CSV table of C-alpha atoms in Angstrom, one decimal:
chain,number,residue,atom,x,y,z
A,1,UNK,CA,36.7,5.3,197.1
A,2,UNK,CA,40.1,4.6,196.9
A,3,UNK,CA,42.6,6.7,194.1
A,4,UNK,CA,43.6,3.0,192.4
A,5,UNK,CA,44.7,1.4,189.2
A,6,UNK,CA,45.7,-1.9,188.7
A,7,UNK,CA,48.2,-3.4,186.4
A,8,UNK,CA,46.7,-6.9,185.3
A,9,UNK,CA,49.0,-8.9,182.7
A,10,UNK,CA,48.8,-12.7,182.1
A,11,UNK,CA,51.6,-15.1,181.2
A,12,UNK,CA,49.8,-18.4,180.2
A,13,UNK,CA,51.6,-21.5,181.9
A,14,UNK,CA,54.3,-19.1,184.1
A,15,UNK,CA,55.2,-20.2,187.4
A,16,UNK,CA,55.1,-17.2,190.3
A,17,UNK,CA,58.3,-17.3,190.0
A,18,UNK,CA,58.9,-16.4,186.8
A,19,UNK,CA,56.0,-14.0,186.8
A,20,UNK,CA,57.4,-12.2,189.3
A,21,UNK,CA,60.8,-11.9,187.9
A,22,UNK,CA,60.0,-11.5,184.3
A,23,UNK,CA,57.2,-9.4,184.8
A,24,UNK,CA,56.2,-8.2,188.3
A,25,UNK,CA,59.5,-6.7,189.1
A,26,UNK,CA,59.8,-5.5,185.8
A,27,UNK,CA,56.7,-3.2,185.9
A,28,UNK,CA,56.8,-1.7,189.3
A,29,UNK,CA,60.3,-0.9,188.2
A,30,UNK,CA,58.8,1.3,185.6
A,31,UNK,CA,55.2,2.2,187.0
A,32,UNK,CA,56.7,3.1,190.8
A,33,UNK,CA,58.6,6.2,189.3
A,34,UNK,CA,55.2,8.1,188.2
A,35,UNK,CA,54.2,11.3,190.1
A,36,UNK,CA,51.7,11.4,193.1
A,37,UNK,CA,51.7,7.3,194.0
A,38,UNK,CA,51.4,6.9,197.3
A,39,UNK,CA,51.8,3.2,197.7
A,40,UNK,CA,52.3,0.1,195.4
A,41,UNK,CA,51.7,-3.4,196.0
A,42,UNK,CA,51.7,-6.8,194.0
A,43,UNK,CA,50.5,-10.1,193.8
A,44,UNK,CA,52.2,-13.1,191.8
A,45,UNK,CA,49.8,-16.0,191.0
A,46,UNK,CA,50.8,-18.6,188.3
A,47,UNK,CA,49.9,-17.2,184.8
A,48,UNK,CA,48.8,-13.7,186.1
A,49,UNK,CA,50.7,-10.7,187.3
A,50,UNK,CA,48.9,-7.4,189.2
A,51,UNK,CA,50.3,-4.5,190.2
A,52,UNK,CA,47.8,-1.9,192.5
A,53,UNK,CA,48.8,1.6,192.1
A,54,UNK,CA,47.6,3.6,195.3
A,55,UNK,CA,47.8,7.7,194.1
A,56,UNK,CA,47.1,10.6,196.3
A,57,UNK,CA,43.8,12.0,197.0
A,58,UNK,CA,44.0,15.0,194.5
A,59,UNK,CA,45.3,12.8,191.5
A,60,UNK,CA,43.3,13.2,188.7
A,61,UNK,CA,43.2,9.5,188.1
A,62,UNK,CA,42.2,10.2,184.0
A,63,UNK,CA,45.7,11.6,183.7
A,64,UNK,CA,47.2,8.8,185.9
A,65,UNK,CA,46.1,5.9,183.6
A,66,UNK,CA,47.3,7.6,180.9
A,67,UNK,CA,50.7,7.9,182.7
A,68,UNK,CA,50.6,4.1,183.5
A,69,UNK,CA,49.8,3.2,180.1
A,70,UNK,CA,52.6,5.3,178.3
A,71,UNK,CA,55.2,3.8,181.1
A,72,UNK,CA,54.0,0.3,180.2
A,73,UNK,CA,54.9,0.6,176.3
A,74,UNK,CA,58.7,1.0,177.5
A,75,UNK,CA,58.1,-2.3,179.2
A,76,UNK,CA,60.4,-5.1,177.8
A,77,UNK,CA,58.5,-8.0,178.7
A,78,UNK,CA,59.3,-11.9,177.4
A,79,UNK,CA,57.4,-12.5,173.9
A,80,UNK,CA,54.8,-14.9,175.2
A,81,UNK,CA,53.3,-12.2,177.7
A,82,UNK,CA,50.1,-10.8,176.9
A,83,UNK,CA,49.7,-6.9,177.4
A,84,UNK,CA,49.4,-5.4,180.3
A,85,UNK,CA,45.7,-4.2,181.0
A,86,UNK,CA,45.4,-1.2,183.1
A,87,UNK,CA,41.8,-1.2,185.1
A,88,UNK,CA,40.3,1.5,187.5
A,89,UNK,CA,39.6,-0.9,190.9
A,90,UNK,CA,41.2,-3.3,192.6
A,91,UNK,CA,40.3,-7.2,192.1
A,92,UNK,CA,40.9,-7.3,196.0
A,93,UNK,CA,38.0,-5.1,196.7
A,94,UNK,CA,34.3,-6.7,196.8
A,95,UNK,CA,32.4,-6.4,193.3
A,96,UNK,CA,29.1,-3.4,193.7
A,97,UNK,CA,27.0,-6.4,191.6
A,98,UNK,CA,27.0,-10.0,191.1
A,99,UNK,CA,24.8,-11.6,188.8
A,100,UNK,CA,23.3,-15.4,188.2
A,101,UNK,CA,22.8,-16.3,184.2
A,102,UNK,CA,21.3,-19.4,184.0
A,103,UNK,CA,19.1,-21.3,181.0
A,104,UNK,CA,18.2,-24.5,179.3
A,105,UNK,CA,21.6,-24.7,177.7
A,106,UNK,CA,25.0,-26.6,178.3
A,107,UNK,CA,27.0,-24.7,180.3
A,108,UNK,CA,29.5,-24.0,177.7
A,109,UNK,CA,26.8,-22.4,175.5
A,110,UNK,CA,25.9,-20.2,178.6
A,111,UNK,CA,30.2,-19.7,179.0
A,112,UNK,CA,30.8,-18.2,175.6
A,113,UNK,CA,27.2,-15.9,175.9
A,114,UNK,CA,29.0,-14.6,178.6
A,115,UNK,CA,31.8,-14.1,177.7
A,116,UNK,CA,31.1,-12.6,174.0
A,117,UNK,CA,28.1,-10.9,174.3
A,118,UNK,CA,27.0,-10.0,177.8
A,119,UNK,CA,30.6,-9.2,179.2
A,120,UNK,CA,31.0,-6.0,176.6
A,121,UNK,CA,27.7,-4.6,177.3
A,122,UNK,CA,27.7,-4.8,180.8
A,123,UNK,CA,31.4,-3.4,180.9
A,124,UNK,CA,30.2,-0.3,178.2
A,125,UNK,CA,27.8,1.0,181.2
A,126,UNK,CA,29.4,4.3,182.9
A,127,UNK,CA,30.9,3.8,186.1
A,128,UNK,CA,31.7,0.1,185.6
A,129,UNK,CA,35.4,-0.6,185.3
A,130,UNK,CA,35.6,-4.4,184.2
A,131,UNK,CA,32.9,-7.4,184.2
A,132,UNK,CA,34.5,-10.7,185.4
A,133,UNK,CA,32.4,-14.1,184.3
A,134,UNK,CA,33.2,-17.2,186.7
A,135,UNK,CA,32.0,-20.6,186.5
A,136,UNK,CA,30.6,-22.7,183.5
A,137,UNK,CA,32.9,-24.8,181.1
A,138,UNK,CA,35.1,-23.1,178.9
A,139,UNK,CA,35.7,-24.8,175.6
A,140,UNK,CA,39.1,-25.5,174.2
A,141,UNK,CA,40.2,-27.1,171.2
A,142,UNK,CA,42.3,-30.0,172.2
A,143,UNK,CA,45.6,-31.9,170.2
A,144,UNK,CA,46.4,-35.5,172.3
A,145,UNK,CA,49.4,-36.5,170.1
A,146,UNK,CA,50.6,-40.1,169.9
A,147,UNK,CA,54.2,-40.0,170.8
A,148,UNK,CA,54.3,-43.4,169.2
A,149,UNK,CA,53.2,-43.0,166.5
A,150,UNK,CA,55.1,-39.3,166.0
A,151,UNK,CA,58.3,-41.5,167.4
A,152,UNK,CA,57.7,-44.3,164.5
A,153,UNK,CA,57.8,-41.3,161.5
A,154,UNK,CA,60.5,-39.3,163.3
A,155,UNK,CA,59.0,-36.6,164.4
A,156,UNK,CA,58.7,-34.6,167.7
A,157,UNK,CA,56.0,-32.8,169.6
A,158,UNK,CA,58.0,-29.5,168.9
A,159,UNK,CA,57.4,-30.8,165.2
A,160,UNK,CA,53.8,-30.7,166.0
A,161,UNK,CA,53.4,-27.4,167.9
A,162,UNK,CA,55.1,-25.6,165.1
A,163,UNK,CA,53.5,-26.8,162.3
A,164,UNK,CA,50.3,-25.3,164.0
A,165,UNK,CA,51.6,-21.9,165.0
A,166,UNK,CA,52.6,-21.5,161.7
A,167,UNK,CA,49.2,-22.7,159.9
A,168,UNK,CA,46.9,-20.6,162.3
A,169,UNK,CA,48.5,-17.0,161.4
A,170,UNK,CA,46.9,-13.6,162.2
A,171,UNK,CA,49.3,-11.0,162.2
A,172,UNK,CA,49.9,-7.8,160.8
A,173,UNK,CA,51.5,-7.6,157.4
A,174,UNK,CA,52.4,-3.8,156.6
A,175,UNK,CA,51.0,-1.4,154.5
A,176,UNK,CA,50.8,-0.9,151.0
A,177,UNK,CA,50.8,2.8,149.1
A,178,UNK,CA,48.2,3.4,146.3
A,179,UNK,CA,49.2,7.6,145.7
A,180,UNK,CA,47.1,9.2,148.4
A,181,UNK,CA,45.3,5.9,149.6
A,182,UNK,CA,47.1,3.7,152.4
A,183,UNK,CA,45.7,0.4,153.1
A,184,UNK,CA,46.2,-1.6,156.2
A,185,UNK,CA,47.6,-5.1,155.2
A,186,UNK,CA,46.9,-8.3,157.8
A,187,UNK,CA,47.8,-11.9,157.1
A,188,UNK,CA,44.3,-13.6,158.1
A,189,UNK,CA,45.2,-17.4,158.3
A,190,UNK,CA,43.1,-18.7,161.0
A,191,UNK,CA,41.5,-22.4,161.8
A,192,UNK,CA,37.8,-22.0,161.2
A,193,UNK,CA,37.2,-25.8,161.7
A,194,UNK,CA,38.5,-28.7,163.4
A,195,UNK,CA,38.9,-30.2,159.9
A,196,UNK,CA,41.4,-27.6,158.7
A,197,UNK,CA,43.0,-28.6,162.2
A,198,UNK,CA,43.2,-32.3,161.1
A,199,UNK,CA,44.2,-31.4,157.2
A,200,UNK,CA,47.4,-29.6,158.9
A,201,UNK,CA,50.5,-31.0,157.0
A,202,UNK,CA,53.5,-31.9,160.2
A,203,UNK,CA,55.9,-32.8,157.4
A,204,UNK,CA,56.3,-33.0,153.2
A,205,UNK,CA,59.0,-35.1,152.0
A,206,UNK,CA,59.7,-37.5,149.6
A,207,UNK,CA,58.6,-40.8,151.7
A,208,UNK,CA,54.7,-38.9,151.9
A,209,UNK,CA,52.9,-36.1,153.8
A,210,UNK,CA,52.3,-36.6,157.3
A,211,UNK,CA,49.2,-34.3,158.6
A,212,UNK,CA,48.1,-33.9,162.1
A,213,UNK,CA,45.4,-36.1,161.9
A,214,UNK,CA,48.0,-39.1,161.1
A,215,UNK,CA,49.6,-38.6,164.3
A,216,UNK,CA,47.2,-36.9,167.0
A,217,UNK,CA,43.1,-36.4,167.9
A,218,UNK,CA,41.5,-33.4,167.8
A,219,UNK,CA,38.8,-33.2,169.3
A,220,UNK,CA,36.3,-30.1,171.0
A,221,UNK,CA,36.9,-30.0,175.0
A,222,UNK,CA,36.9,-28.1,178.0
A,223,UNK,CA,39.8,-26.4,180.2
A,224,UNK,CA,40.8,-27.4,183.7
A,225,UNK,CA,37.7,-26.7,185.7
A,226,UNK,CA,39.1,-24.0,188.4
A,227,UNK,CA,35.9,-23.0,190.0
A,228,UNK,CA,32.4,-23.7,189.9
A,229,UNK,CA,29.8,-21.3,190.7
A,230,UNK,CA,26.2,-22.4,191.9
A,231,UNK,CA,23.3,-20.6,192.6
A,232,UNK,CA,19.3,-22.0,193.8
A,233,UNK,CA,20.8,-25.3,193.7
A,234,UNK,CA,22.1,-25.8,190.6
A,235,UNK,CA,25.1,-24.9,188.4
A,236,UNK,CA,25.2,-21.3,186.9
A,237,UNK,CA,27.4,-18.8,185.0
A,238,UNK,CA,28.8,-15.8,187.5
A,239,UNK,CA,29.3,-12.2,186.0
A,240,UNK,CA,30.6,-10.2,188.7
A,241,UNK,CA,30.8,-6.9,188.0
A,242,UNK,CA,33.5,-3.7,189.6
A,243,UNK,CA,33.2,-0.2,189.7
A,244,UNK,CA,35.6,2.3,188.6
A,245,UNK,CA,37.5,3.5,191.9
A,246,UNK,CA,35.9,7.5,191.6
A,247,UNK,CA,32.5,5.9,190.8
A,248,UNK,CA,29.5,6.4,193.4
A,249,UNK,CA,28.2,2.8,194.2
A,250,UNK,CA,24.4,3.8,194.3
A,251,UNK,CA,24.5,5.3,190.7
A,252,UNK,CA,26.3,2.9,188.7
A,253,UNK,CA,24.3,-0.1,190.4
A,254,UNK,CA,20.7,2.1,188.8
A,255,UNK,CA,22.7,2.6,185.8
A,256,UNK,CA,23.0,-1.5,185.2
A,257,UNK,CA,19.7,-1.8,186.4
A,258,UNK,CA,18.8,0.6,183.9
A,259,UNK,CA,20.8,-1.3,181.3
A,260,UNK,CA,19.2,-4.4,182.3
A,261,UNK,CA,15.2,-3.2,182.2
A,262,UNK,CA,15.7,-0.9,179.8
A,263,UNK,CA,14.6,2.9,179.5
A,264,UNK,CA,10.4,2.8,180.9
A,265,UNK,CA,9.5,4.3,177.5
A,266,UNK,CA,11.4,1.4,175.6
A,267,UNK,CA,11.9,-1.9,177.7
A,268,UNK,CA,12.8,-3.6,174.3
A,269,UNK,CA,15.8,-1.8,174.5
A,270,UNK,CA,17.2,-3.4,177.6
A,271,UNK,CA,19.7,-6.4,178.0
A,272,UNK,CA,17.0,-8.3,179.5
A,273,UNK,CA,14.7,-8.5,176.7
A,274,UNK,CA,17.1,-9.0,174.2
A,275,UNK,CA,18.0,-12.9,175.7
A,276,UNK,CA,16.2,-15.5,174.4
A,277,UNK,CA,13.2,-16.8,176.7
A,278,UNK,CA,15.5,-20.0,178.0
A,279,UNK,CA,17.4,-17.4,179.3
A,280,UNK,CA,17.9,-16.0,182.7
A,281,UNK,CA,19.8,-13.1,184.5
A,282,UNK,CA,18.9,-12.2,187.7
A,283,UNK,CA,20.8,-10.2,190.5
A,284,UNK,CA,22.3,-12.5,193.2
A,285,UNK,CA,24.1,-9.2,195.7
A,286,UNK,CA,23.7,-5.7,195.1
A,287,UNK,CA,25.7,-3.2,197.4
A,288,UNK,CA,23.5,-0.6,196.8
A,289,UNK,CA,21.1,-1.9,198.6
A,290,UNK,CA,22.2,-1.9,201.7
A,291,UNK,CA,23.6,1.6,201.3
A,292,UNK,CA,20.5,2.9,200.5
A,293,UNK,CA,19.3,1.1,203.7
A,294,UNK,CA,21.9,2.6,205.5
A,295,UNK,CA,21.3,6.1,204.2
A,296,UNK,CA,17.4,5.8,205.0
A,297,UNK,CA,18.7,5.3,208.5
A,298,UNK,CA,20.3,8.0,209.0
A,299,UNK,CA,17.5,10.0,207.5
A,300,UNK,CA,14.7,8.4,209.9
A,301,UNK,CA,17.2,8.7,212.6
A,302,UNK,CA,17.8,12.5,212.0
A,303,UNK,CA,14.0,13.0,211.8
A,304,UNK,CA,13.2,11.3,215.3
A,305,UNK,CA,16.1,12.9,216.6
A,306,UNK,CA,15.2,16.3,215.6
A,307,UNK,CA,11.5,15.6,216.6
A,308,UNK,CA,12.9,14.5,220.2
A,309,UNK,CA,15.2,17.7,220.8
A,310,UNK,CA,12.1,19.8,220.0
A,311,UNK,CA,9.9,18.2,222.5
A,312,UNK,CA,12.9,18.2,225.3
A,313,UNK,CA,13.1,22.1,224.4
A,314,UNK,CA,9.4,22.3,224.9
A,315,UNK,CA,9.4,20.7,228.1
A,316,UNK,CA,12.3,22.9,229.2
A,317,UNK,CA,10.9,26.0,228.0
A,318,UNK,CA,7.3,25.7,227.9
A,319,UNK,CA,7.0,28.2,225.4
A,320,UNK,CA,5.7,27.2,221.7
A,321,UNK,CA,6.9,30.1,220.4
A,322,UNK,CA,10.2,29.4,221.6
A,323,UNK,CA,10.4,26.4,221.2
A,324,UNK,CA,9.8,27.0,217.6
A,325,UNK,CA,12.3,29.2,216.8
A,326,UNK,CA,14.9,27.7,218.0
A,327,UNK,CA,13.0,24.2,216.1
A,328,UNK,CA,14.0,26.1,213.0
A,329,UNK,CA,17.3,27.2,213.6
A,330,UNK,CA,18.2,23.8,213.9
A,331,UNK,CA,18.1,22.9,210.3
A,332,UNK,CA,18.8,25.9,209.1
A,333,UNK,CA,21.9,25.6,211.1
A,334,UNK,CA,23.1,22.1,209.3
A,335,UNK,CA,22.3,23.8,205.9
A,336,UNK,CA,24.7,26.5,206.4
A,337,UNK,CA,27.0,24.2,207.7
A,338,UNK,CA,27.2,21.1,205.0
A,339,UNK,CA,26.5,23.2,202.3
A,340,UNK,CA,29.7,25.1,202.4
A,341,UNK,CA,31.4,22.0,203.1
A,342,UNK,CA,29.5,20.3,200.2
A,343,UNK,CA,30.4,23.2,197.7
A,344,UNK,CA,34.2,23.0,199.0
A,345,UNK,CA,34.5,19.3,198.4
A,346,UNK,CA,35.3,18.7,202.0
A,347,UNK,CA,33.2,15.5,203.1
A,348,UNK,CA,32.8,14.1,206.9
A,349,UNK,CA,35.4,11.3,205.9
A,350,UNK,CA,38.1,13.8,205.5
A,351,UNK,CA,37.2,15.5,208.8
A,352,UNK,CA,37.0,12.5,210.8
């Protein structure tokens, strides 16, 4: 369990480049100077940014993210950047759980399930640090202008692009005083429909209104299909889900199983049973799994092994009494010695 946190910030449409240089650099800059990290790398893809913080065993990685987080507001990043997001693992390392949702839905129905409703329950579990959904269609609203027709009333496609940034408004406002009462003012001017979309006025003047239905089609669609996940033979929604980095693998994959059944006494409670029956979610890797196996090796292994050094002591010795003396001293003897160690905090990684 590596001592990480990682630095994830998107900047939609941004070549590497310019991510690197306008926010990479920028943020290592500021993040690189914090006490106790031992190592700091970066990767530039187009649109995203991430920074991996490596920090010394003994960090106390609570007070670490709260260092990254209080270095990242003296960031000064370009306007269109979205906040930086500090997470406890790194997207490098293998998710602990990947799971299938599947049903007898269009695949951008089973997209935005995901996305709204099982992606914050599954991330509110303890021990998980982020849930990442792959696959599926996800839906856009979509704008194709007709530079003709915008070319015949003299208009541009900046004309167009502004006159819907400033229609589809959500932005805080201030606050407003009422003697011991403050109140929290927002200016909530969203598109709820496509036909508020349409209705958009481009340009008023005295030859007429043009709206955005005069010179473009709007229309519900789908973003650039990146990835497409399939499971059984078919296509299906991927949520794959990471652990926080101080997290123990085996507990946090019973504690989304747990989440997923349900508590025995109330299985009504669980994720499962609150889907609707077209609706599927099933496990498709579990890491837990094969460290459980691993750990019930070592267990049978210890067990035939102590069972064979007791019979090659009896065949030695030919003494039962003997033999079973020194049969006991053998566990005891690993008791007193991992115990201390266990107490101490010192594990067999460390002293290997």
């Amino acid at each position: 369990s590596y001592p990480t946190l990682t630095v994830q910030t998107e900047y939609p449409d941004a070549a590497p480049t310019s991510v690197e240089q306008f926010v990479t650099r920028p943020i290592e800059e500021t993040v690189g100077v914090i006490q106790g990290v031992r190592e700091m790398r970066s990767v530039s893809r187009a649109g995203l940014s991430e920074v991996v913080l490596e920090f010394e065993w003994d960090e106390r990685m609570e007070f670490a993210a709260m260092d990254v987080r209080e270095k990242l507001g003296l960031v000064e990043l370009p306007r269109e950047v979205e906040p930086p997001r500090v997470l406890r693992f790194d997207p490098s390392l293998d998710p602990i759980a990947r799971l299938a949702f599947t049903g007898d839905r269009p695949l951008d129905d089973l997209r935005q399930i995901a996305d709204r409703w099982l992606k914050p329950r599954l991330e509110a579990i303890q021990g998980v640090a982020a849930a990442k959904v792959r696959g599926g269609l996800d839906p856009e609203i979509q704008v194709e202008a007709d530079e003709d027709r915008l070319a015949a009333l003299g208009l541009t496609l900046d004309d167009l692009a502004r006159a819907l940034r400033a229609e589809n408004v959500n932005r805080p406002g201030g606050t407003l005083k009422d003697w011991a009462t403050v109140y929290l003012v927002r200016t909530l001017h969203e598109f709820t429909d496509l036909d508020q979309l349409r209705r958009t006025v481009v340009r008023d003047s005295e030859s007429g209104r043009v709206r955005v239905e005069d010179v473009a089609t709007v229309r519900r669609g789908h973003r650039d299909r990146q990835e497409i996940t399939r499971s059984a033979g078919g296509e299906t929604v991927e949520i794959a889900l990471h652990r926080e980095g101080s997290s123990n693998t085996i507990a946090v994959a019973q504690a989304i199983r747990e989440a997923l059944d349900g508590p025995p006494e109330r299985p009504d409670l669980g994720l499962l049973a609150q889907l609707d029956d077209d609706l599927e979610l099933r496990f498709l890797t579990d890491q837990s799994i094969y460290i459980s196996e691993a750990i019930g090796q070592v267990w049978s292994a210890a067990l035939i092994g102590g069972l064979l050094a007791i019979f090659v002591l009896y065949f030695f010795l030919r003494d039962p009494r003997a033999t079973g003396i020194i049969g006991l001293t053998i566990p005891v003897s690993v008791v007193a010695t991992f115990l201390p160690m266990y107490k101490s905090g010192v594990s067999l990684n460390i002293m290997s």
